Short mmCIF file of C-alpha atoms and ligand atoms in Angstrom, two decimals:
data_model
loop_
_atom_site.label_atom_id
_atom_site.label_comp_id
_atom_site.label_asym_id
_atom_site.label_seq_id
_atom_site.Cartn_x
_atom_site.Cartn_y
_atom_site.Cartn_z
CA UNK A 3 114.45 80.83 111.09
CA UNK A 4 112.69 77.99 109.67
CA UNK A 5 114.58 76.91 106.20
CA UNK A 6 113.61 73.26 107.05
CA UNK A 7 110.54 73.75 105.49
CA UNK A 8 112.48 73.97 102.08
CA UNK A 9 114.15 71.33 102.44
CA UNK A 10 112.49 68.67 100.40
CA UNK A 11 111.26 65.01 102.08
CA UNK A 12 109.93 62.44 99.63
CA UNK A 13 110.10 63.30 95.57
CA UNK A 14 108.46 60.30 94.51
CA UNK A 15 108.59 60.56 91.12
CA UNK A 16 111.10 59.66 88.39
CA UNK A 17 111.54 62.48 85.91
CA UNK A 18 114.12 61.01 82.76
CA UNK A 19 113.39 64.47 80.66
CA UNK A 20 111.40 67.58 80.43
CA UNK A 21 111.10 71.48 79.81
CA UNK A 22 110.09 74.28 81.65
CA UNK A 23 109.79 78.22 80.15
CA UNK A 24 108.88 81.16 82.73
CA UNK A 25 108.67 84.49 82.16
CA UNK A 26 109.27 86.56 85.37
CA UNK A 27 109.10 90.69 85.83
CA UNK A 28 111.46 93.07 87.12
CA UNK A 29 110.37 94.82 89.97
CA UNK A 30 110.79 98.55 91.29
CA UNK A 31 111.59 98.74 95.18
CA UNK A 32 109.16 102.14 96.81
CA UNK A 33 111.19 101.47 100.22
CA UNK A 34 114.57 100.52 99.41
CA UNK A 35 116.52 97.17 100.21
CA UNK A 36 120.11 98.18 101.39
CA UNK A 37 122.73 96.24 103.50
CA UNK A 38 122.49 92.90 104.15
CA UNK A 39 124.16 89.90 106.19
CA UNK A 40 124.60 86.37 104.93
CA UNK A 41 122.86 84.53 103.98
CA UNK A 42 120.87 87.12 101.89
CA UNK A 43 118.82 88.18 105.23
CA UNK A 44 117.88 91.69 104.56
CA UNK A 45 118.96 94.82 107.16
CA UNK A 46 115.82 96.16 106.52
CA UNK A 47 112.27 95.15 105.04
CA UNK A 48 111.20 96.52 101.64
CA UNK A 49 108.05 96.83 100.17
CA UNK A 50 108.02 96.65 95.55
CA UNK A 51 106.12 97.21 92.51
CA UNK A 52 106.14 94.56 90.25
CA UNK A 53 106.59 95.39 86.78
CA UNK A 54 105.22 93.80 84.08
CA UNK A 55 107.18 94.86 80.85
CA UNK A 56 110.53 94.56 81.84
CA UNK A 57 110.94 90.94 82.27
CA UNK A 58 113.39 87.65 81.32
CA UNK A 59 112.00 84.51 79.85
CA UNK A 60 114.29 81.28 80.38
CA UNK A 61 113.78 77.69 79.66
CA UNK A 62 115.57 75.22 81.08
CA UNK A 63 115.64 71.84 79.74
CA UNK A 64 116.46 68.93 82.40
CA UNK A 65 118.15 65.79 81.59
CA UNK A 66 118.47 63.50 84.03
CA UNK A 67 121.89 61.74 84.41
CA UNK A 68 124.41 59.91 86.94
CA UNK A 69 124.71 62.33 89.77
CA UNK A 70 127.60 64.17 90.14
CA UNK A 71 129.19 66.28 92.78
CA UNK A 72 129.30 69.35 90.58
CA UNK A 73 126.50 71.09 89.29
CA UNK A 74 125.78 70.25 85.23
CA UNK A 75 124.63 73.29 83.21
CA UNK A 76 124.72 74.92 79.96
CA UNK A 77 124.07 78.74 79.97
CA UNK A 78 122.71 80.89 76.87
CA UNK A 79 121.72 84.05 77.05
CA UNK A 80 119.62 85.49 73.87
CA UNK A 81 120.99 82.31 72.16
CA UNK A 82 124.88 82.94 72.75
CA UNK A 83 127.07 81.15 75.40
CA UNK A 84 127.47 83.00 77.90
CA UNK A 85 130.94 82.42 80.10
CA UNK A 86 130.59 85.59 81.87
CA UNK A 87 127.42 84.71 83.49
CA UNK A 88 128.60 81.66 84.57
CA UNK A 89 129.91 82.74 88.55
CA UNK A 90 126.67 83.93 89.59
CA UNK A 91 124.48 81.24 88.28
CA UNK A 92 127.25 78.99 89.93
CA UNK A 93 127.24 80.65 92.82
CA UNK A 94 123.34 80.65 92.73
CA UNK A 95 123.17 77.01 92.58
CA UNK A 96 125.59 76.29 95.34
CA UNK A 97 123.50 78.53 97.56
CA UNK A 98 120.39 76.37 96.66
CA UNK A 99 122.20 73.02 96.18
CA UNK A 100 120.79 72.26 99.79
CA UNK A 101 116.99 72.65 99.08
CA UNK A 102 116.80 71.63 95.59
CA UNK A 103 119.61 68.34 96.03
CA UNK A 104 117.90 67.10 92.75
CA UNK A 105 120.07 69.54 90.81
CA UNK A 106 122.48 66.86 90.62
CA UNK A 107 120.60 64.38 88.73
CA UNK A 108 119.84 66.73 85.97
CA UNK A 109 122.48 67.89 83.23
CA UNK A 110 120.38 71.30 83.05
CA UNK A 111 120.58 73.73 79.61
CA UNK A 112 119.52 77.35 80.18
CA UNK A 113 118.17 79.71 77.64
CA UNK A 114 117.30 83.09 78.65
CA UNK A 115 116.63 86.42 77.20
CA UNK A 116 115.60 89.68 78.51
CA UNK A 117 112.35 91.87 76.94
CA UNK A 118 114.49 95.06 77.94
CA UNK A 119 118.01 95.79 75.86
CA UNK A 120 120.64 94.16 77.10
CA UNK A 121 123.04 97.06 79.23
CA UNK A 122 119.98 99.36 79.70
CA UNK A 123 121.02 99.88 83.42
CA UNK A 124 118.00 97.94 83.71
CA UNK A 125 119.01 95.31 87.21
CA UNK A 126 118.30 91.62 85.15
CA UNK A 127 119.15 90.02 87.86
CA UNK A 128 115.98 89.79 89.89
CA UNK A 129 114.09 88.71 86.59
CA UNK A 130 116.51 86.33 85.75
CA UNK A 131 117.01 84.32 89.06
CA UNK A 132 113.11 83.77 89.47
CA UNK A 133 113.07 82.77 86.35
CA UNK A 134 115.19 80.18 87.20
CA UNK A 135 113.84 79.78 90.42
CA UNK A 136 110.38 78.84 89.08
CA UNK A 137 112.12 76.41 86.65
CA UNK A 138 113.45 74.82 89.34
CA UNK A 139 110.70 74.44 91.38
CA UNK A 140 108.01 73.29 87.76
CA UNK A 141 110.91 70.22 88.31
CA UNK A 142 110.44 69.75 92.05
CA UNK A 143 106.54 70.29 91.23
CA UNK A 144 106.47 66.92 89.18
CA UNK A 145 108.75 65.20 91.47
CA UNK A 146 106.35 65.64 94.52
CA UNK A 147 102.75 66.41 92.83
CA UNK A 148 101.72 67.13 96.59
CA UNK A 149 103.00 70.84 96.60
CA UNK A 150 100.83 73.50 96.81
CA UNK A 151 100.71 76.37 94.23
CA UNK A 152 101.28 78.75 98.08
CA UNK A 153 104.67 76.84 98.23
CA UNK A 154 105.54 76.79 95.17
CA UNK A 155 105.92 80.28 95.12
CA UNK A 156 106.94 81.09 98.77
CA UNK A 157 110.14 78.60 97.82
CA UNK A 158 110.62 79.93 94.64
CA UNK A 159 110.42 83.46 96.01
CA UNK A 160 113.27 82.22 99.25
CA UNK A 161 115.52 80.24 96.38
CA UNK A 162 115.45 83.81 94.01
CA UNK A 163 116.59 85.80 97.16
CA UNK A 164 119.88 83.22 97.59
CA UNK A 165 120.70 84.62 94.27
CA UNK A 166 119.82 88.11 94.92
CA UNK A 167 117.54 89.85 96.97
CA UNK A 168 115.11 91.85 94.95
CA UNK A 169 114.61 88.62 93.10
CA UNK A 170 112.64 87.65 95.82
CA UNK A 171 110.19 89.95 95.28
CA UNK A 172 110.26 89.17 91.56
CA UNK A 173 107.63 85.67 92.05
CA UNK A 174 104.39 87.80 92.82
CA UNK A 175 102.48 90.85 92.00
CA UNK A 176 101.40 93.57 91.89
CA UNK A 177 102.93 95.08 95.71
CA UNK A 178 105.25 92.57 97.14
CA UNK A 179 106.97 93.08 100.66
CA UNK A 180 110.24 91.03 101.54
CA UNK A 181 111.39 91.02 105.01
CA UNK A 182 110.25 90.37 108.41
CA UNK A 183 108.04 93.63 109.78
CA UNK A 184 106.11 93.80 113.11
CA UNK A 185 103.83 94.97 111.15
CA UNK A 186 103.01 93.46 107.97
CA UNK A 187 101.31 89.78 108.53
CA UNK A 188 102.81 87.03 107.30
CA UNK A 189 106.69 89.19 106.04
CA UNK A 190 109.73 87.22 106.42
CA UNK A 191 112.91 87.73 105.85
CA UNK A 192 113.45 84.17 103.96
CA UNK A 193 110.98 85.01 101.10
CA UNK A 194 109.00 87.85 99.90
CA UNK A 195 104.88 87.60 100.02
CA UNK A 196 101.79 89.61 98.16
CA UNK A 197 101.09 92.96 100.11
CA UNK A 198 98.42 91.43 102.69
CA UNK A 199 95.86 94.43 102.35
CA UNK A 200 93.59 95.68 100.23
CA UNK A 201 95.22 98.14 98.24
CA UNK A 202 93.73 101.58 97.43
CA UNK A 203 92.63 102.13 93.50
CA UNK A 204 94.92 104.87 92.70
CA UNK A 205 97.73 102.53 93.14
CA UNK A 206 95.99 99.79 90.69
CA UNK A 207 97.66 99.52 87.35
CA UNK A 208 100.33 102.70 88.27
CA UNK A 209 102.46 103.57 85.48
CA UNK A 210 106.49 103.76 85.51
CA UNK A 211 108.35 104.76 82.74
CA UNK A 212 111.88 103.86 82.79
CA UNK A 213 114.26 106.36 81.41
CA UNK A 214 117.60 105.41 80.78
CA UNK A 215 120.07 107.77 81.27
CA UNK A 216 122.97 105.91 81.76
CA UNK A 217 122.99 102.46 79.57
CA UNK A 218 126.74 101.52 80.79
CA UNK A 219 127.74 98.80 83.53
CA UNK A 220 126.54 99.33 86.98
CA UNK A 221 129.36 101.84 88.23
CA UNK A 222 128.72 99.66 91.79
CA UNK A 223 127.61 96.49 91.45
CA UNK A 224 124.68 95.70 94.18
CA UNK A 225 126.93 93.43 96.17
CA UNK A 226 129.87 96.24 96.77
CA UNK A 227 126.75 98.69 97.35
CA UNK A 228 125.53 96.00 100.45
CA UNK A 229 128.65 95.87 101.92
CA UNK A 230 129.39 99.43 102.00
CA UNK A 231 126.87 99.71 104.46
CA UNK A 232 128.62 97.48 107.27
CA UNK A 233 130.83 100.40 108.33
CA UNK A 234 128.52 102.74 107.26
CA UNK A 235 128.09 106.02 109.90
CA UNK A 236 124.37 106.08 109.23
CA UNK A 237 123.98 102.82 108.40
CA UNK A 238 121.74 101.73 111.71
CA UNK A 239 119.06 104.88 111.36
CA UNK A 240 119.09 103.95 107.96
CA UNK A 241 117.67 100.64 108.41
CA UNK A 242 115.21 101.61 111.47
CA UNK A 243 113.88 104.42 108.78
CA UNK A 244 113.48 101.97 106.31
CA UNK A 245 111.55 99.91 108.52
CA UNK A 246 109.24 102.87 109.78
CA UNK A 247 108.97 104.12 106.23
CA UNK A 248 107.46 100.58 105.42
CA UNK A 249 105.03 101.20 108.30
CA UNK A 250 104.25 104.28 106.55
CA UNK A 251 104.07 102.96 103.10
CA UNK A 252 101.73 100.17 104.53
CA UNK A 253 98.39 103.19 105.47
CA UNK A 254 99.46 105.25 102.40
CA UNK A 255 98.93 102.09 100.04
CA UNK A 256 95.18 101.57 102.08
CA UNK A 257 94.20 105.29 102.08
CA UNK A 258 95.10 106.76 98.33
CA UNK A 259 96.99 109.40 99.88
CA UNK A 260 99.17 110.28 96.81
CA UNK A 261 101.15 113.36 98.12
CA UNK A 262 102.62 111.26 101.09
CA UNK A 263 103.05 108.91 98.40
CA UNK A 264 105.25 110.94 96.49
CA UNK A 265 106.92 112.47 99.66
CA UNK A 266 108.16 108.75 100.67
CA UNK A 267 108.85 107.21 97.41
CA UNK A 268 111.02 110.25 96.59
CA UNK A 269 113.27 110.11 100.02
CA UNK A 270 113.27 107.09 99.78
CA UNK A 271 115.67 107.30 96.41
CA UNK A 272 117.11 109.88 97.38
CA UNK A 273 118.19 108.38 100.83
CA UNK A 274 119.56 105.40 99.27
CA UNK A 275 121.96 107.81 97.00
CA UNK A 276 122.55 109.70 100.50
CA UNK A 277 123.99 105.94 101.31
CA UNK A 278 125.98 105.94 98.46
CA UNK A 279 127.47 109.86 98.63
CA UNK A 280 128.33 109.32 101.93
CA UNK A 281 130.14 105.59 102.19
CA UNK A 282 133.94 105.18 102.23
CA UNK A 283 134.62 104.75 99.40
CA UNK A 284 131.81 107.63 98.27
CA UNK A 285 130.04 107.33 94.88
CA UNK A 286 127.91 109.34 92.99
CA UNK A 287 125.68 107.50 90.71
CA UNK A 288 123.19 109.76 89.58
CA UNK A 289 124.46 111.68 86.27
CA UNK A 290 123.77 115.40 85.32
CA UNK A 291 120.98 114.44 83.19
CA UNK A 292 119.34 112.53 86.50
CA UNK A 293 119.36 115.92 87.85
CA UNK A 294 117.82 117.43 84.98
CA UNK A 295 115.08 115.35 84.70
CA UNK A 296 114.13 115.31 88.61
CA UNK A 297 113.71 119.11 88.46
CA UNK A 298 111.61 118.97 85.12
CA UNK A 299 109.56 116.34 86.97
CA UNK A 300 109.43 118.25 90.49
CA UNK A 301 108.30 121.89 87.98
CA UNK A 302 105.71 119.49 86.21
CA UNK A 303 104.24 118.07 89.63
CA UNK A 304 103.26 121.77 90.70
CA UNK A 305 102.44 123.35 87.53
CA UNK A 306 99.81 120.71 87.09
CA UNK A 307 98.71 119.59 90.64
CA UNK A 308 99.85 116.28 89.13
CA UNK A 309 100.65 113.10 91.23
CA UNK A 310 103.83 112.11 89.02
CA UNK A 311 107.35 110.77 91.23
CA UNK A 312 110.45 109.96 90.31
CA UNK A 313 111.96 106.54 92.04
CA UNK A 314 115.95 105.19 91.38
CA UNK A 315 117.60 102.21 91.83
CA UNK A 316 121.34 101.86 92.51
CA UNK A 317 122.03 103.47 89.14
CA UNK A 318 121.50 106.74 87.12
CA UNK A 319 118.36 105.88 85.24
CA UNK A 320 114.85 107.29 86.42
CA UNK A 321 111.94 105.84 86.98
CA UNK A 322 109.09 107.86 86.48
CA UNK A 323 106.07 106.68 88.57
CA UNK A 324 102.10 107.99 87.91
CA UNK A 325 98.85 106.74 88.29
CA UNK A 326 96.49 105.37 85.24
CA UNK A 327 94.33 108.40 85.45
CA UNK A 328 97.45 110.69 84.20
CA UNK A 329 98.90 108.42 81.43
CA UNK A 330 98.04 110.19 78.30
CA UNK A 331 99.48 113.86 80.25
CA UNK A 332 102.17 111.95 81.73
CA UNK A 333 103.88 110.22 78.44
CA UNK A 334 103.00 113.41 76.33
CA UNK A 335 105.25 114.89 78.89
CA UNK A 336 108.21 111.85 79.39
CA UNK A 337 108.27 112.35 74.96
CA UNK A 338 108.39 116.09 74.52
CA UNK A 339 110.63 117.04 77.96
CA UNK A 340 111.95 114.30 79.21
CA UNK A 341 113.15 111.76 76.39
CA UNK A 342 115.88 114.43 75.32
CA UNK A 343 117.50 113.45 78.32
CA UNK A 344 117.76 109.75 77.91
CA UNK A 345 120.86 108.00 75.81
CA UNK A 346 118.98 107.95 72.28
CA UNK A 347 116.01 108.89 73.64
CA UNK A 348 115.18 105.39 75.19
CA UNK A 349 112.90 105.11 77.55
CA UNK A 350 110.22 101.97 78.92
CA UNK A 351 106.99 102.53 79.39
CA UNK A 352 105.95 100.02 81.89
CA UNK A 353 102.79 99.16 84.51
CA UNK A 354 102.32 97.35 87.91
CA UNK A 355 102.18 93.40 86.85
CA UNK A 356 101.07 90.07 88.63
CA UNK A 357 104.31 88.01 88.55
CA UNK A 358 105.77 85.02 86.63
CA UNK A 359 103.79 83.02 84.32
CA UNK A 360 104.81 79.83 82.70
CA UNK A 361 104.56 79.61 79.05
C1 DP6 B 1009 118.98 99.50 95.03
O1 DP6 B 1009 118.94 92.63 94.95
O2 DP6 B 1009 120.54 93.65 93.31
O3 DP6 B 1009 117.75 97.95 93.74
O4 DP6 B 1009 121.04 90.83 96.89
O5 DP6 B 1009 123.30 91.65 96.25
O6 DP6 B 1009 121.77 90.72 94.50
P1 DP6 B 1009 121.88 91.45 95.82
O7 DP6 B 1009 121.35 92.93 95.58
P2 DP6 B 1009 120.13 93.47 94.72
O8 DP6 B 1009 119.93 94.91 95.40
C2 DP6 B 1009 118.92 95.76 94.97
C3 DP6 B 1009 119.12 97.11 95.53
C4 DP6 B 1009 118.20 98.19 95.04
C5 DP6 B 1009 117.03 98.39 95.99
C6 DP6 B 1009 115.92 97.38 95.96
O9 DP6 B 1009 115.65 96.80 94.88
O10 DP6 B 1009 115.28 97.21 97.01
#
């Protein structure tokens, strides 16, 4: 695998100070990441939306200082120190120390904040580690002016995944597939790239609402979930039907054809919980009111012929997935059924977005 290529040559300029702010999305995963071996490769390729709401802004100012064998940072988070949050980012830049060695002549002070409430069950991690990703590489940027605006965000994409894997897909928008597939041009497993075909119309600007059922901490936290699946029974079908999913995913995207949509997005979340119900230890992560709402949503679908799906993440929270053409049906519906089912009645109305932006 080549990681040379991130490895930087010449940086021939001197930086003494400067600023960076990005604002990266969130994405939702339509065939599932799950299981992975170090470091970060993926068992399986998956294929995302990329949300547009649901996003973390961060600056991080760079000082530039006597280098140091540890890495120098300050971390706020929605303008409060935050200790806790300290390992991963840590961690995160020990994994990336190698391709970005300039971390060490920087003292480097984060500030980031999140456009969803904070313990929504809403994953912050893949918006938050491209954020810093593409922080990191606006420095690199002015320290070699040669790079192109491709690399930029192929490296940016491979440095988010050695913090966490769906952060790789968190760089680009608005269909983003991360790792390698015989059949999707260009996929690696290093980095996550823009969905290399022309994309059907139904699937421009599709809706998801986010309803949050469960607000609490992550009952598993992604990292536990991966490793269940070494000694997982069904782990090795899982990961070939993954894989021939994506190949399926890949027409269905091309074509329009909506009810296979739904048919795959749905076992697809459903399979991942199958992953979950049946690993030692077993958990069960979807709550009553998951339940609930999937059969309100399934009764809705047929009633009125409507294209509406339900996608989950590693969580009990719902996302609620529609094209443009049904919004105004579609919310009426999420307010007067569905919102009764949500912790206070929260729920995100988001769309398909294009990816970071620096501000
Ligand atoms: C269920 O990317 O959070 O959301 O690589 O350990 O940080 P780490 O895991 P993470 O896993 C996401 C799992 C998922 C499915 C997906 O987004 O593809």
């Amino acid at each position: 695998m080549n990681t040379a290529q991130f490895i930087p040559e010449i940086l021939s300029e001197t930086i003494e100070h400067v600023i960076f702010t990005w604002q990266t999305p969130s994405n939702i995963a339509l065939v599932k990441y799950w299981g992975k071996i170090n470091p970060q490769i993926p068992k399986n390729a998956s294929i995302s939306f990329t949300l547009s709401k649901c996003h973390t802004l961060t600056t991080i100012e760079f000082s530039k200082k006597e280098k140091t064998s540890e890495v120098d940072f300050e971390l706020f988070f929605e303008g409060k120190e935050k200790r806790e949050f300290r390992p991963k980012i840590t961690e995160f830049f020990k994994r990336v120390q190698e391709y970005c060695p300039y971390i060490f002549d920087y003292k480097m002070i984060i500030n980031s904040e999140n456009s969803f409430p904070h313990s929504s069950g809403i994953a912050s991690s893949a918006s938050g580690l491209s954020a810093i990703s593409m922080c990191l590489m606006s420095l690199e940027h002015q320290l070699n002016p040669n790079l192109t605006k491709e690399f930029i965000n192929k490296k940016a994409s491979f440095l988010a995944r050695l913090g966490s894997g769906s952060a790789s897909r968190s760089i680009e928008g608005p269909i983003v597939v991360w790792g390698d597939h015989p059949t999707i041009k260009g996929s690696s497993d290093l980095f996550g790239i823009q969905f290399p075909y022309k994309v059907h119309s139904v699937f421009e600007n599709y809706q998801d609402a986010i309803l949050l059922v469960d607000k609490g901490e992550k009952q598993v936290s992604s990292t536990v979930g991966h490793h269940l699946m070494h000694q997982h029974p069904y782990a090795e079908n899982r990961f070939q039907q993954a894989n021939e999913n994506l190949s399926k995913m890949k027409e269905i995207l091309q074509n329009g054809d909506v009810k296979a949509f739904v048919n795959l997005v749905e076992s697809e979340a459903l399979t991942l919980h199958a992953m979950m119900l049946t690993s030692a230890p077993y958990f069960v992560l979807m709550k009553p009111n998951t339940l609930e709402i999937i059969n309100r949503i399934w009764a809705y679908r047929k009633e009125n012929n409507s294209a509406i799906c339900f996608t989950l993440d590693a969580g009990a929270n719902v996302h609620v997935l529609y094209p443009e053409s049904e919004k105004e049906s579609i919310n009426q519906f999420i307010e007067n059924q569905l919102s009764i089912y949500c912790q206070k009645n929260h729920y995100i109305c988001d769309t398909v977005g294009y990816g970071a932006t620096q501000l």
